[in-house]
Tab-separated table of C-alpha atoms in Angstrom:
chain	number	residue	atom	x	y	z
A	1	MET	CA	-46.714	-20.612	-3.851
A	2	SER	CA	-50.225	-19.336	-3.307
A	3	GLN	CA	-51.725	-16.089	-4.507
A	4	ASN	CA	-52.437	-15.267	-0.864
A	5	SER	CA	-48.700	-15.346	-0.085
A	6	TRP	CA	-48.126	-12.398	-2.426
A	7	GLN	CA	-51.026	-10.459	-0.912
A	8	GLN	CA	-49.725	-10.822	2.642
A	9	ARG	CA	-48.414	-7.845	4.600
A	10	ARG	CA	-45.486	-7.782	7.011
A	11	SER	CA	-47.822	-6.881	9.859
A	12	THR	CA	-51.317	-8.344	10.157
A	13	GLU	CA	-53.980	-5.650	10.034
A	14	SER	CA	-57.415	-5.628	11.641
A	15	LYS	CA	-58.782	-2.290	10.521
A	16	ASN	CA	-62.505	-1.835	11.084
A	17	ARG	CA	-63.410	0.070	7.915
A	18	ARG	CA	-67.118	0.114	7.062
A	19	ASP	CA	-68.050	-1.512	3.725
A	20	ASP	CA	-64.478	-1.431	2.400
A	21	HIS	CA	-64.470	-3.702	-0.654
A	22	ARG	CA	-61.111	-2.664	-2.093
A	23	SER	CA	-58.558	-5.233	-3.220
A	24	PRO	CA	-55.185	-5.425	-1.386
A	25	PHE	CA	-53.498	-3.654	-4.320
A	26	GLN	CA	-56.082	-0.861	-4.328
A	27	ARG	CA	-55.229	-0.292	-0.671
A	28	ASP	CA	-51.517	-0.204	-1.520
A	29	ARG	CA	-52.161	2.385	-4.211
A	30	ALA	CA	-54.124	4.569	-1.766
A	31	ARG	CA	-51.350	4.402	0.848
A	32	ILE	CA	-48.743	5.490	-1.683
A	33	LEU	CA	-50.885	8.317	-3.072
A	34	HIS	CA	-51.633	9.712	0.398
A	35	SER	CA	-48.081	9.422	1.745
A	36	ALA	CA	-45.920	12.425	2.604
A	37	ALA	CA	-43.075	10.869	0.596
A	38	PHE	CA	-45.228	10.894	-2.551
A	39	ARG	CA	-46.354	14.495	-2.017
A	40	ARG	CA	-42.753	15.639	-1.697
A	41	LEU	CA	-42.128	14.539	-5.286
A	42	GLN	CA	-43.939	17.699	-6.420
A	43	ALA	CA	-40.928	19.709	-5.235
A	44	LYS	CA	-38.109	17.416	-6.360
A	45	THR	CA	-36.134	17.804	-9.572
A	46	GLN	CA	-36.928	15.460	-12.469
A	47	VAL	CA	-34.465	16.781	-15.054
A	48	LEU	CA	-34.866	20.554	-15.047
A	49	GLY	CA	-34.434	22.331	-11.729
A	50	VAL	CA	-37.565	23.188	-9.742
A	51	GLY	CA	-38.384	26.850	-10.289
A	52	MET	CA	-36.878	27.170	-13.782
A	53	ASN	CA	-40.263	27.111	-15.495
A	54	ASP	CA	-43.898	26.392	-14.628
A	55	PHE	CA	-44.429	23.915	-17.479
A	56	TYR	CA	-41.812	21.167	-17.139
A	57	ARG	CA	-42.254	17.953	-15.205
A	58	THR	CA	-41.350	17.344	-11.577
A	59	ARG	CA	-40.782	13.913	-10.027
A	60	LEU	CA	-44.474	13.842	-9.136
A	61	THR	CA	-45.884	14.605	-12.597
A	62	HIS	CA	-43.334	12.199	-14.078
A	63	SER	CA	-44.571	9.466	-11.713
A	64	LEU	CA	-48.196	10.106	-12.699
A	65	GLU	CA	-47.270	9.770	-16.369
A	66	VAL	CA	-45.316	6.584	-15.698
A	67	ALA	CA	-48.450	5.166	-14.018
A	68	GLN	CA	-50.568	6.039	-17.044
A	69	ILE	CA	-48.074	4.419	-19.421
A	70	GLY	CA	-47.751	1.396	-17.129
A	71	THR	CA	-51.483	0.664	-17.223
A	72	GLY	CA	-51.369	1.125	-21.013
A	73	ILE	CA	-48.644	-1.529	-21.228
A	74	LEU	CA	-50.707	-3.827	-19.003
A	75	ALA	CA	-53.736	-3.438	-21.299
A	76	GLN	CA	-51.573	-4.311	-24.311
A	77	LEU	CA	-50.175	-7.416	-22.615
A	78	LYS	CA	-53.652	-8.622	-21.615
A	79	GLN	CA	-54.757	-8.268	-25.226
A	80	LYS	CA	-51.705	-10.035	-26.660
A	81	HIS	CA	-51.504	-12.777	-24.018
A	82	PRO	CA	-55.090	-13.617	-23.009
A	83	THR	CA	-54.027	-16.880	-21.346
A	84	HIS	CA	-52.063	-14.854	-18.758
A	85	LYS	CA	-54.859	-12.512	-17.690
A	86	ASP	CA	-54.764	-13.838	-14.128
A	87	LEU	CA	-51.064	-12.991	-13.916
A	88	LEU	CA	-51.741	-9.535	-15.396
A	89	SER	CA	-54.906	-8.894	-13.445
A	90	SER	CA	-54.367	-5.711	-11.433
A	91	ASN	CA	-54.177	-2.167	-12.765
A	92	SER	CA	-53.870	-0.952	-9.173
A	93	LEU	CA	-50.723	-3.025	-8.636
A	94	ILE	CA	-48.955	-1.564	-11.678
A	95	GLU	CA	-50.128	1.944	-10.780
A	96	SER	CA	-48.754	1.463	-7.263
A	97	LEU	CA	-45.325	0.502	-8.560
A	98	CYS	CA	-45.212	3.361	-11.063
A	99	LEU	CA	-46.382	5.959	-8.550
A	100	ALA	CA	-43.843	4.765	-5.971
A	101	HIS	CA	-40.815	4.114	-8.178
A	102	ASP	CA	-39.130	7.504	-7.542
A	103	ILE	CA	-40.151	8.035	-3.911
A	104	GLY	CA	-36.589	7.352	-2.725
A	105	HIS	CA	-34.908	9.909	-4.962
A	106	PRO	CA	-33.175	12.711	-3.010
A	107	PRO	CA	-33.307	16.474	-3.611
A	108	PHE	CA	-31.484	17.789	-6.690
A	109	GLY	CA	-31.739	14.592	-8.728
A	110	HIS	CA	-28.551	12.692	-9.478
A	111	GLY	CA	-26.485	15.453	-7.891
A	112	GLY	CA	-28.122	14.689	-4.566
A	113	GLU	CA	-27.700	10.940	-5.115
A	114	THR	CA	-23.982	11.330	-5.827
A	115	ALA	CA	-23.566	13.504	-2.732
A	116	LEU	CA	-25.320	11.115	-0.343
A	117	ASN	CA	-23.574	8.080	-1.798
A	118	TYR	CA	-20.206	9.755	-1.232
A	119	MET	CA	-21.045	10.808	2.316
A	120	MET	CA	-22.226	7.234	3.023
A	121	ARG	CA	-19.257	5.572	1.265
A	122	ASP	CA	-18.112	3.874	4.506
A	123	HIS	CA	-21.609	3.199	5.835
A	124	GLY	CA	-23.446	1.215	3.159
A	125	GLY	CA	-23.824	3.848	0.413
A	126	PHE	CA	-26.943	5.492	-0.967
A	127	GLU	CA	-29.022	4.794	-4.076
A	128	GLY	CA	-32.494	6.047	-4.994
A	129	ASN	CA	-34.114	2.680	-5.685
A	130	GLY	CA	-32.789	1.111	-2.497
A	131	GLN	CA	-34.144	4.136	-0.634
A	132	THR	CA	-37.557	3.687	-2.283
A	133	PHE	CA	-37.718	0.138	-0.915
A	134	ARG	CA	-36.667	1.395	2.530
A	135	ILE	CA	-39.286	4.177	2.614
A	136	LEU	CA	-42.129	1.897	1.549
A	137	ALA	CA	-41.236	-0.953	3.880
A	138	ARG	CA	-39.742	0.792	6.923
A	139	LEU	CA	-39.747	4.597	7.074
A	140	GLU	CA	-43.089	6.062	5.959
A	141	PRO	CA	-45.090	6.446	9.205
A	142	TYR	CA	-48.286	4.672	8.158
A	143	THR	CA	-47.345	2.052	10.776
A	144	SER	CA	-44.942	2.215	13.731
A	145	GLN	CA	-42.182	0.092	12.157
A	146	TRP	CA	-43.290	-1.453	8.847
A	147	GLY	CA	-43.588	1.677	6.721
A	148	MET	CA	-46.698	1.586	4.540
A	149	ASN	CA	-47.081	-2.146	5.304
A	150	LEU	CA	-47.633	-2.923	1.623
A	151	THR	CA	-48.328	-6.354	0.175
A	152	ARG	CA	-45.448	-8.637	-0.601
A	153	ARG	CA	-46.091	-8.488	-4.363
A	154	THR	CA	-46.028	-4.674	-4.392
A	155	LEU	CA	-42.693	-4.642	-2.553
A	156	LEU	CA	-41.383	-7.291	-4.953
A	157	GLY	CA	-42.416	-5.097	-7.876
A	158	VAL	CA	-40.355	-2.091	-6.758
A	159	LEU	CA	-37.189	-4.203	-6.514
A	160	LYS	CA	-35.386	-3.045	-9.653
A	161	TYR	CA	-32.099	-4.246	-8.108
A	162	PRO	CA	-32.984	-7.010	-5.613
A	163	VAL	CA	-29.472	-7.936	-4.452
A	164	PRO	CA	-27.891	-6.867	-1.117
A	165	TYR	CA	-25.347	-4.038	-1.241
A	166	GLN	CA	-22.468	-6.083	0.155
A	167	ASP	CA	-22.795	-8.662	-2.652
A	168	LEU	CA	-22.394	-5.948	-5.300
A	169	PHE	CA	-19.889	-3.490	-3.843
A	170	ASN	CA	-16.388	-3.216	-5.297
A	171	ARG	CA	-14.132	-0.950	-3.263
A	172	TYR	CA	-13.289	2.423	-4.804
A	173	ASP	CA	-9.635	2.810	-5.808
A	174	LEU	CA	-9.660	6.457	-4.715
A	175	GLU	CA	-8.798	8.504	-1.673
A	176	LYS	CA	-11.564	10.754	-0.383
A	177	VAL	CA	-11.641	14.149	-2.022
A	178	GLN	CA	-9.845	17.046	-0.311
A	179	ASN	CA	-12.669	19.427	-1.172
A	180	TYR	CA	-16.313	18.628	-1.967
A	181	ARG	CA	-16.099	20.701	-5.144
A	182	GLN	CA	-13.621	18.152	-6.521
A	183	LEU	CA	-16.076	15.245	-6.350
A	184	LYS	CA	-16.767	13.713	-9.789
A	185	PRO	CA	-19.887	11.499	-9.961
A	186	ASP	CA	-18.403	9.048	-12.481
A	187	GLN	CA	-15.562	8.249	-10.063
A	188	TRP	CA	-17.945	7.343	-7.224
A	189	PRO	CA	-20.730	5.295	-8.870
A	190	VAL	CA	-23.585	4.106	-6.673
A	191	VAL	CA	-24.248	0.473	-5.802
A	192	LYS	CA	-27.658	-0.438	-7.204
A	193	GLY	CA	-28.917	-2.762	-4.491
A	194	ILE	CA	-30.603	-3.148	-1.089
A	195	TYR	CA	-29.013	-1.665	2.045
A	196	GLN	CA	-27.643	-3.993	4.702
A	197	ASP	CA	-30.117	-2.432	7.176
A	198	ASP	CA	-33.045	-3.736	5.098
A	199	ILE	CA	-31.988	-7.343	4.417
A	200	ASP	CA	-34.639	-8.633	6.812
A	201	ILE	CA	-37.356	-7.005	4.670
A	202	LEU	CA	-35.840	-8.427	1.468
A	203	ASP	CA	-35.780	-11.905	3.048
A	204	TRP	CA	-39.469	-11.581	3.960
A	205	VAL	CA	-40.427	-10.466	0.439
A	206	LEU	CA	-38.618	-13.429	-1.130
A	207	GLU	CA	-39.871	-15.989	1.430
A	208	PRO	CA	-42.450	-17.677	-0.897
A	209	LEU	CA	-39.863	-18.371	-3.626
A	210	SER	CA	-38.556	-21.848	-4.325
A	211	ASP	CA	-34.840	-22.359	-3.635
A	212	ASN	CA	-34.210	-22.354	-7.374
A	213	ASP	CA	-36.075	-19.080	-7.968
A	214	LYS	CA	-34.505	-17.318	-5.013
A	215	SER	CA	-30.984	-18.340	-5.998
A	216	ARG	CA	-31.519	-17.300	-9.613
A	217	PHE	CA	-33.316	-14.054	-8.733
A	218	LEU	CA	-30.374	-12.967	-6.548
A	219	THR	CA	-27.850	-13.595	-9.322
A	220	HIS	CA	-25.388	-10.784	-10.007
A	221	ASN	CA	-22.527	-10.304	-12.419
A	222	ILE	CA	-19.603	-8.062	-13.349
A	223	THR	CA	-19.949	-5.730	-16.322
A	224	GLN	CA	-17.192	-3.901	-18.169
A	225	GLN	CA	-19.201	-0.667	-18.251
A	226	TYR	CA	-19.885	-0.475	-14.517
A	227	HIS	CA	-17.611	-0.362	-11.478
A	228	HIS	CA	-19.791	-2.440	-9.142
A	229	LYS	CA	-21.512	-5.759	-9.795
A	230	ARG	CA	-25.081	-5.616	-11.105
A	231	SER	CA	-28.212	-7.639	-10.439
A	232	VAL	CA	-29.531	-9.585	-13.444
A	233	TYR	CA	-33.249	-10.300	-12.933
A	234	LYS	CA	-36.474	-8.557	-11.953
A	235	SER	CA	-40.078	-9.652	-11.534
A	236	LEU	CA	-42.752	-9.368	-14.238
A	237	ASP	CA	-44.442	-6.416	-12.496
A	238	CYS	CA	-41.126	-4.597	-12.130
A	239	SER	CA	-40.309	-5.102	-15.828
A	240	ILE	CA	-43.586	-3.371	-16.769
A	241	MET	CA	-42.863	-0.468	-14.417
A	242	GLU	CA	-39.306	-0.088	-15.702
A	243	LEU	CA	-40.396	0.048	-19.346
A	244	ALA	CA	-43.031	2.644	-18.468
A	245	ASP	CA	-40.362	4.702	-16.683
A	246	ASP	CA	-37.971	4.479	-19.653
A	247	ILE	CA	-40.680	5.539	-22.107
A	248	ALA	CA	-41.711	8.504	-19.938
A	249	TYR	CA	-38.069	9.564	-19.573
A	250	ALA	CA	-37.270	9.254	-23.273
A	251	VAL	CA	-40.432	10.857	-24.656
A	252	HIS	CA	-41.873	13.222	-22.065
A	253	ASP	CA	-38.541	14.645	-20.891
A	254	LEU	CA	-37.796	15.183	-24.587
A	255	GLU	CA	-41.069	17.122	-24.840
A	256	ASP	CA	-40.022	19.406	-21.967
A	257	ALA	CA	-36.708	20.077	-23.662
A	258	ILE	CA	-38.380	20.911	-26.983
A	259	VAL	CA	-40.890	23.305	-25.409
A	260	MET	CA	-38.162	25.120	-23.486
A	261	GLY	CA	-35.917	25.393	-26.552
A	262	ILE	CA	-33.183	23.223	-25.055
A	263	VAL	CA	-33.086	20.972	-28.146
A	264	THR	CA	-33.650	22.099	-31.738
A	265	LYS	CA	-34.978	20.603	-34.941
A	266	ASP	CA	-31.460	20.631	-36.445
A	267	GLN	CA	-30.085	18.650	-33.503
A	268	TRP	CA	-32.895	16.125	-33.877
A	269	GLN	CA	-32.182	15.790	-37.582
A	270	HIS	CA	-28.429	15.363	-37.167
A	271	LEU	CA	-28.404	13.167	-34.050
A	272	VAL	CA	-31.631	11.151	-34.216
A	273	GLU	CA	-33.278	11.089	-37.618
A	274	PHE	CA	-30.450	9.362	-39.509
A	275	GLN	CA	-30.215	6.660	-36.807
A	276	LEU	CA	-33.942	6.006	-37.022
A	277	ALA	CA	-33.718	5.696	-40.810
A	278	GLU	CA	-31.207	2.844	-40.375
A	279	ILE	CA	-33.753	0.704	-38.479
A	280	ASP	CA	-35.302	-1.800	-40.873
A	281	ASN	CA	-38.919	-1.381	-39.815
A	282	ASP	CA	-41.719	-0.073	-42.023
A	283	TRP	CA	-43.701	1.529	-39.191
A	284	ILE	CA	-40.686	3.387	-37.815
A	285	ASN	CA	-39.675	4.516	-41.314
A	286	GLN	CA	-43.179	5.729	-42.193
A	287	GLU	CA	-44.371	7.200	-38.889
A	288	ILE	CA	-41.322	8.130	-36.804
A	289	VAL	CA	-38.426	9.077	-39.093
A	290	ASN	CA	-40.163	12.169	-40.495
A	291	LEU	CA	-41.772	13.260	-37.243
A	292	LYS	CA	-39.581	16.319	-36.676
A	293	ASP	CA	-41.923	18.921	-38.172
A	294	LYS	CA	-44.700	17.838	-35.826
A	295	LEU	CA	-42.405	17.467	-32.798
A	296	PHE	CA	-41.010	20.970	-33.224
A	297	SER	CA	-44.256	22.606	-34.297
A	298	PHE	CA	-45.219	25.865	-32.559
A	299	GLU	CA	-48.788	24.594	-32.429
A	300	HIS	CA	-49.284	22.763	-29.163
A	301	HIS	CA	-51.822	20.185	-30.416
A	302	ILE	CA	-49.591	19.149	-33.316
A	303	ARG	CA	-46.624	18.577	-31.020
A	304	LYS	CA	-48.843	16.634	-28.603
A	305	ASP	CA	-49.960	14.391	-31.468
A	306	ALA	CA	-46.314	13.619	-32.277
A	307	ILE	CA	-45.549	12.816	-28.626
A	308	GLY	CA	-48.584	10.524	-28.559
A	309	THR	CA	-47.341	8.753	-31.688
A	310	LEU	CA	-43.976	8.053	-30.064
A	311	VAL	CA	-45.538	6.710	-26.856
A	312	ASN	CA	-48.044	4.574	-28.767
A	313	SER	CA	-45.323	3.113	-30.987
A	314	LEU	CA	-43.366	1.945	-27.967
A	315	VAL	CA	-46.237	0.737	-25.776
A	316	THR	CA	-47.788	-1.366	-28.565
A	317	ALA	CA	-44.425	-3.048	-29.289
A	318	ILE	CA	-44.205	-4.686	-25.837
A	319	TYR	CA	-44.770	-8.406	-25.322
A	320	LEU	CA	-44.158	-11.127	-22.718
A	321	ASP	CA	-40.794	-12.860	-22.930
A	322	GLN	CA	-40.292	-16.176	-21.098
A	323	ASP	CA	-37.325	-17.533	-19.147
A	324	GLU	CA	-38.080	-21.198	-18.467
A	325	HIS	CA	-35.377	-21.501	-15.812
A	326	PHE	CA	-37.690	-19.919	-13.215
A	327	ASP	CA	-40.459	-21.938	-11.531
A	328	SER	CA	-42.886	-19.092	-10.795
A	329	PRO	CA	-44.560	-17.209	-13.677
A	330	LEU	CA	-44.003	-13.986	-11.701
A	331	PHE	CA	-40.329	-14.420	-12.555
A	332	SER	CA	-40.315	-16.533	-15.709
A	333	TYR	CA	-42.185	-13.797	-17.628
A	334	ASN	CA	-40.901	-10.275	-18.241
A	335	ALA	CA	-42.280	-7.457	-20.371
A	336	LYS	CA	-39.952	-6.750	-23.277
A	337	LEU	CA	-39.771	-4.415	-26.280
A	338	GLN	CA	-39.534	-5.795	-29.807
A	339	THR	CA	-35.943	-5.398	-31.065
A	340	ASP	CA	-36.570	-2.563	-33.555
A	341	PHE	CA	-38.534	-0.546	-31.021
A	342	SER	CA	-35.929	-1.207	-28.340
A	343	LEU	CA	-33.454	0.455	-30.723
A	344	LEU	CA	-35.871	3.375	-31.110
A	345	LEU	CA	-36.133	3.775	-27.325
A	346	ASP	CA	-32.352	3.605	-26.888
A	347	ILE	CA	-31.844	6.297	-29.549
A	348	LEU	CA	-34.322	8.587	-27.796
A	349	LYS	CA	-32.788	7.956	-24.363
A	350	ARG	CA	-29.270	8.668	-25.612
A	351	PHE	CA	-30.455	11.882	-27.266
A	352	VAL	CA	-32.133	13.105	-24.057
A	353	TYR	CA	-29.062	12.161	-22.032
A	354	LYS	CA	-26.608	13.920	-24.344
A	355	MET	CA	-28.602	17.045	-25.193
A	356	VAL	CA	-30.523	17.546	-21.939
A	357	ILE	CA	-29.010	15.708	-18.957
A	358	ARG	CA	-25.403	16.456	-19.908
A	359	ARG	CA	-26.103	20.040	-20.962
A	360	PRO	CA	-23.711	22.285	-18.941
A	361	GLU	CA	-26.551	24.458	-17.614
A	362	ILE	CA	-28.309	21.359	-16.237
A	363	GLN	CA	-25.059	19.946	-14.849
A	364	MET	CA	-24.437	23.237	-13.025
A	365	ILE	CA	-27.766	22.796	-11.218
A	366	GLU	CA	-26.812	19.217	-10.305
A	367	PHE	CA	-23.365	20.376	-9.160
A	368	LYS	CA	-24.856	23.073	-6.953
A	369	GLY	CA	-27.323	20.614	-5.408
A	370	GLN	CA	-24.480	18.157	-4.866
A	371	GLN	CA	-22.563	20.748	-2.812
A	372	ILE	CA	-25.637	21.700	-0.774
A	373	VAL	CA	-26.372	18.073	0.157
A	374	MET	CA	-22.770	17.253	1.128
A	375	GLU	CA	-22.456	20.359	3.299
A	376	LEU	CA	-25.796	19.670	4.981
A	377	PHE	CA	-24.678	16.121	5.745
A	378	GLU	CA	-21.353	17.322	7.140
A	379	ALA	CA	-23.063	19.882	9.375
A	380	LEU	CA	-25.694	17.483	10.741
A	381	GLU	CA	-23.119	14.730	11.245
A	382	SER	CA	-20.966	17.106	13.310
A	383	ASP	CA	-23.569	17.361	16.097
A	384	PRO	CA	-26.785	15.381	15.417
A	385	GLU	CA	-28.152	15.808	18.945
A	386	ARG	CA	-27.953	19.553	18.522
A	387	LEU	CA	-29.145	20.054	14.931
A	388	LEU	CA	-31.571	17.268	14.067
A	389	PRO	CA	-35.339	17.570	14.731
A	390	TYR	CA	-36.397	15.810	17.946
A	391	ASN	CA	-38.052	12.791	16.288
A	392	THR	CA	-35.049	12.271	13.992
A	393	GLN	CA	-32.713	12.607	16.991
A	394	GLU	CA	-34.536	9.718	18.662
A	395	ARG	CA	-34.134	7.523	15.575
A	396	TRP	CA	-30.472	8.539	15.283
A	397	LEU	CA	-29.803	7.620	18.922
A	398	LYS	CA	-31.537	4.261	18.522
A	399	HIS	CA	-29.562	3.429	15.363
A	400	GLN	CA	-26.355	4.618	17.018
A	401	HIS	CA	-27.029	2.287	19.969
A	402	GLU	CA	-27.959	-0.747	17.803
A	403	PHE	CA	-25.406	-0.427	14.991
A	404	GLY	CA	-22.699	1.836	16.400
A	405	ASN	CA	-23.377	4.488	13.785
A	406	GLY	CA	-26.350	6.752	13.059
A	407	ASN	CA	-25.387	7.959	9.579
A	408	ARG	CA	-28.135	5.944	7.873
A	409	ILE	CA	-30.666	8.063	9.762
A	410	LEU	CA	-28.941	11.275	8.628
A	411	CYS	CA	-29.131	9.928	5.087
A	412	ASP	CA	-32.845	9.115	5.478
A	413	TYR	CA	-33.498	12.641	6.765
A	414	ILE	CA	-31.648	14.506	4.006
A	415	SER	CA	-32.831	12.267	1.165
A	416	GLY	CA	-36.437	12.946	2.150
A	417	MET	CA	-36.030	16.709	1.738
A	418	THR	CA	-37.457	18.622	-1.195
A	419	ASP	CA	-35.123	20.820	-3.244
A	420	ASP	CA	-36.608	23.931	-1.644
A	421	PHE	CA	-36.382	22.682	1.943
A	422	ALA	CA	-32.751	21.597	1.478
A	423	GLY	CA	-31.911	25.023	0.036
A	424	ARG	CA	-33.638	26.852	2.910
A	425	LEU	CA	-31.952	24.681	5.536
A	426	TYR	CA	-28.603	25.365	3.873
A	427	GLN	CA	-29.293	29.109	4.061
A	428	GLN	CA	-30.361	28.752	7.695
A	429	LEU	CA	-27.108	27.021	8.607
A	430	PHE	CA	-24.596	28.951	6.510
A	431	SER	CA	-25.969	32.374	5.542
A	432	PRO	CA	-25.239	35.204	8.015
A	433	LYS	CA	-28.381	37.036	6.866
A	434	THR	CA	-30.849	34.276	7.753
A	435	ASN	CA	-32.318	34.642	11.240
A	436	SER	CA	-35.911	33.415	10.862
A	437	LEU	CA	-36.766	29.952	12.146
A	438	ILE	CA	-37.256	27.111	9.671
A	439	ASP	CA	-40.048	24.607	10.345
A	440	LEU	CA	-38.239	21.281	10.768
A	441	SER	CA	-41.465	19.438	11.568
A	442	SER	CA	-42.475	19.569	7.878
A	443	GLN	CA	-39.822	16.951	7.187
């Protein structure tokens, strides 16, 4: 397996660019940064709804922070594992993965994901990470049919769940809901995998693998906590990106919640501090357990110092873990958190989930977005050749002709919308007071 194999692109390029000395991964990073899909992240919900406040993070600012944390993790790993510097060589690669990791997320966060997955329940489902892979490798119009035409290693790195949908799906033991308002997300969990439509791209990405590595990499299992089967493995690059994402979610989304008064010092003390004190680690006990006064300080620079301490504690506790059953080092090594700091991260993530994500006011926003997305899908599905933009109509007709159903194209169209565009289109379709034209070409 040569290094060149991982730098190959699906389509050979012969661009005549004067004095262009960039590496393949620097080019990938540029394509992601300049894509319409990346720009739309500025108007997609991260946790708090777009428009609630001008301070909190959107999907775009979250992705930028994940990229910064990801390169910090890479620097740590290079320092700790100097013999693997060749394997850990590219900042641009890790930045590319971190910048792109949320590109497939739909409007209105998990509410939008639940809605699209339900509407696609008989047509291959919907899931944000599978959609990210599809956008990068097929949909984004940098090329006519290969998406951004990224390198094989970059596409490998975004595969958080690299197993085909049909290998993971367990049928739902439920009848469809009688009314969209009755839909409960926990009863219709998403399949975390690759769509059937994109298996050819997955096969190309995994082409350089040995039979042993490919078979092992595609392993999946059944878990008691989850309705569908789950993939087991990810590549080294993906493991770095995923840790960076988890740290940004746990720490920076916590910061938003503190600033906006969504969580309080008392809640931190009662739900977090005592759990941290039970971890048998001197650093955590000395630096993290008593951090609440700084975290909840009214002075911005003091709070920022506390946030920096949390991020630093987690990033510097990451190391390379080895699985000797893989042949390629791209798969045999994964970035991993030391056990005590993994407990710290889990405590923070659970706190954010309970006190922020599950907060009724936040769930109401998700619920509202869920209804908007389902009703948009229903309307567009009723008469696609009448309601879809011309270019999307053409793709719908082609998919309808090739596969007998064009719903995947409807799903692509709606999932690419920003929160604001989806809301305006909903008003255009269903509000009697809306008569002005909406610019469909922007999507």
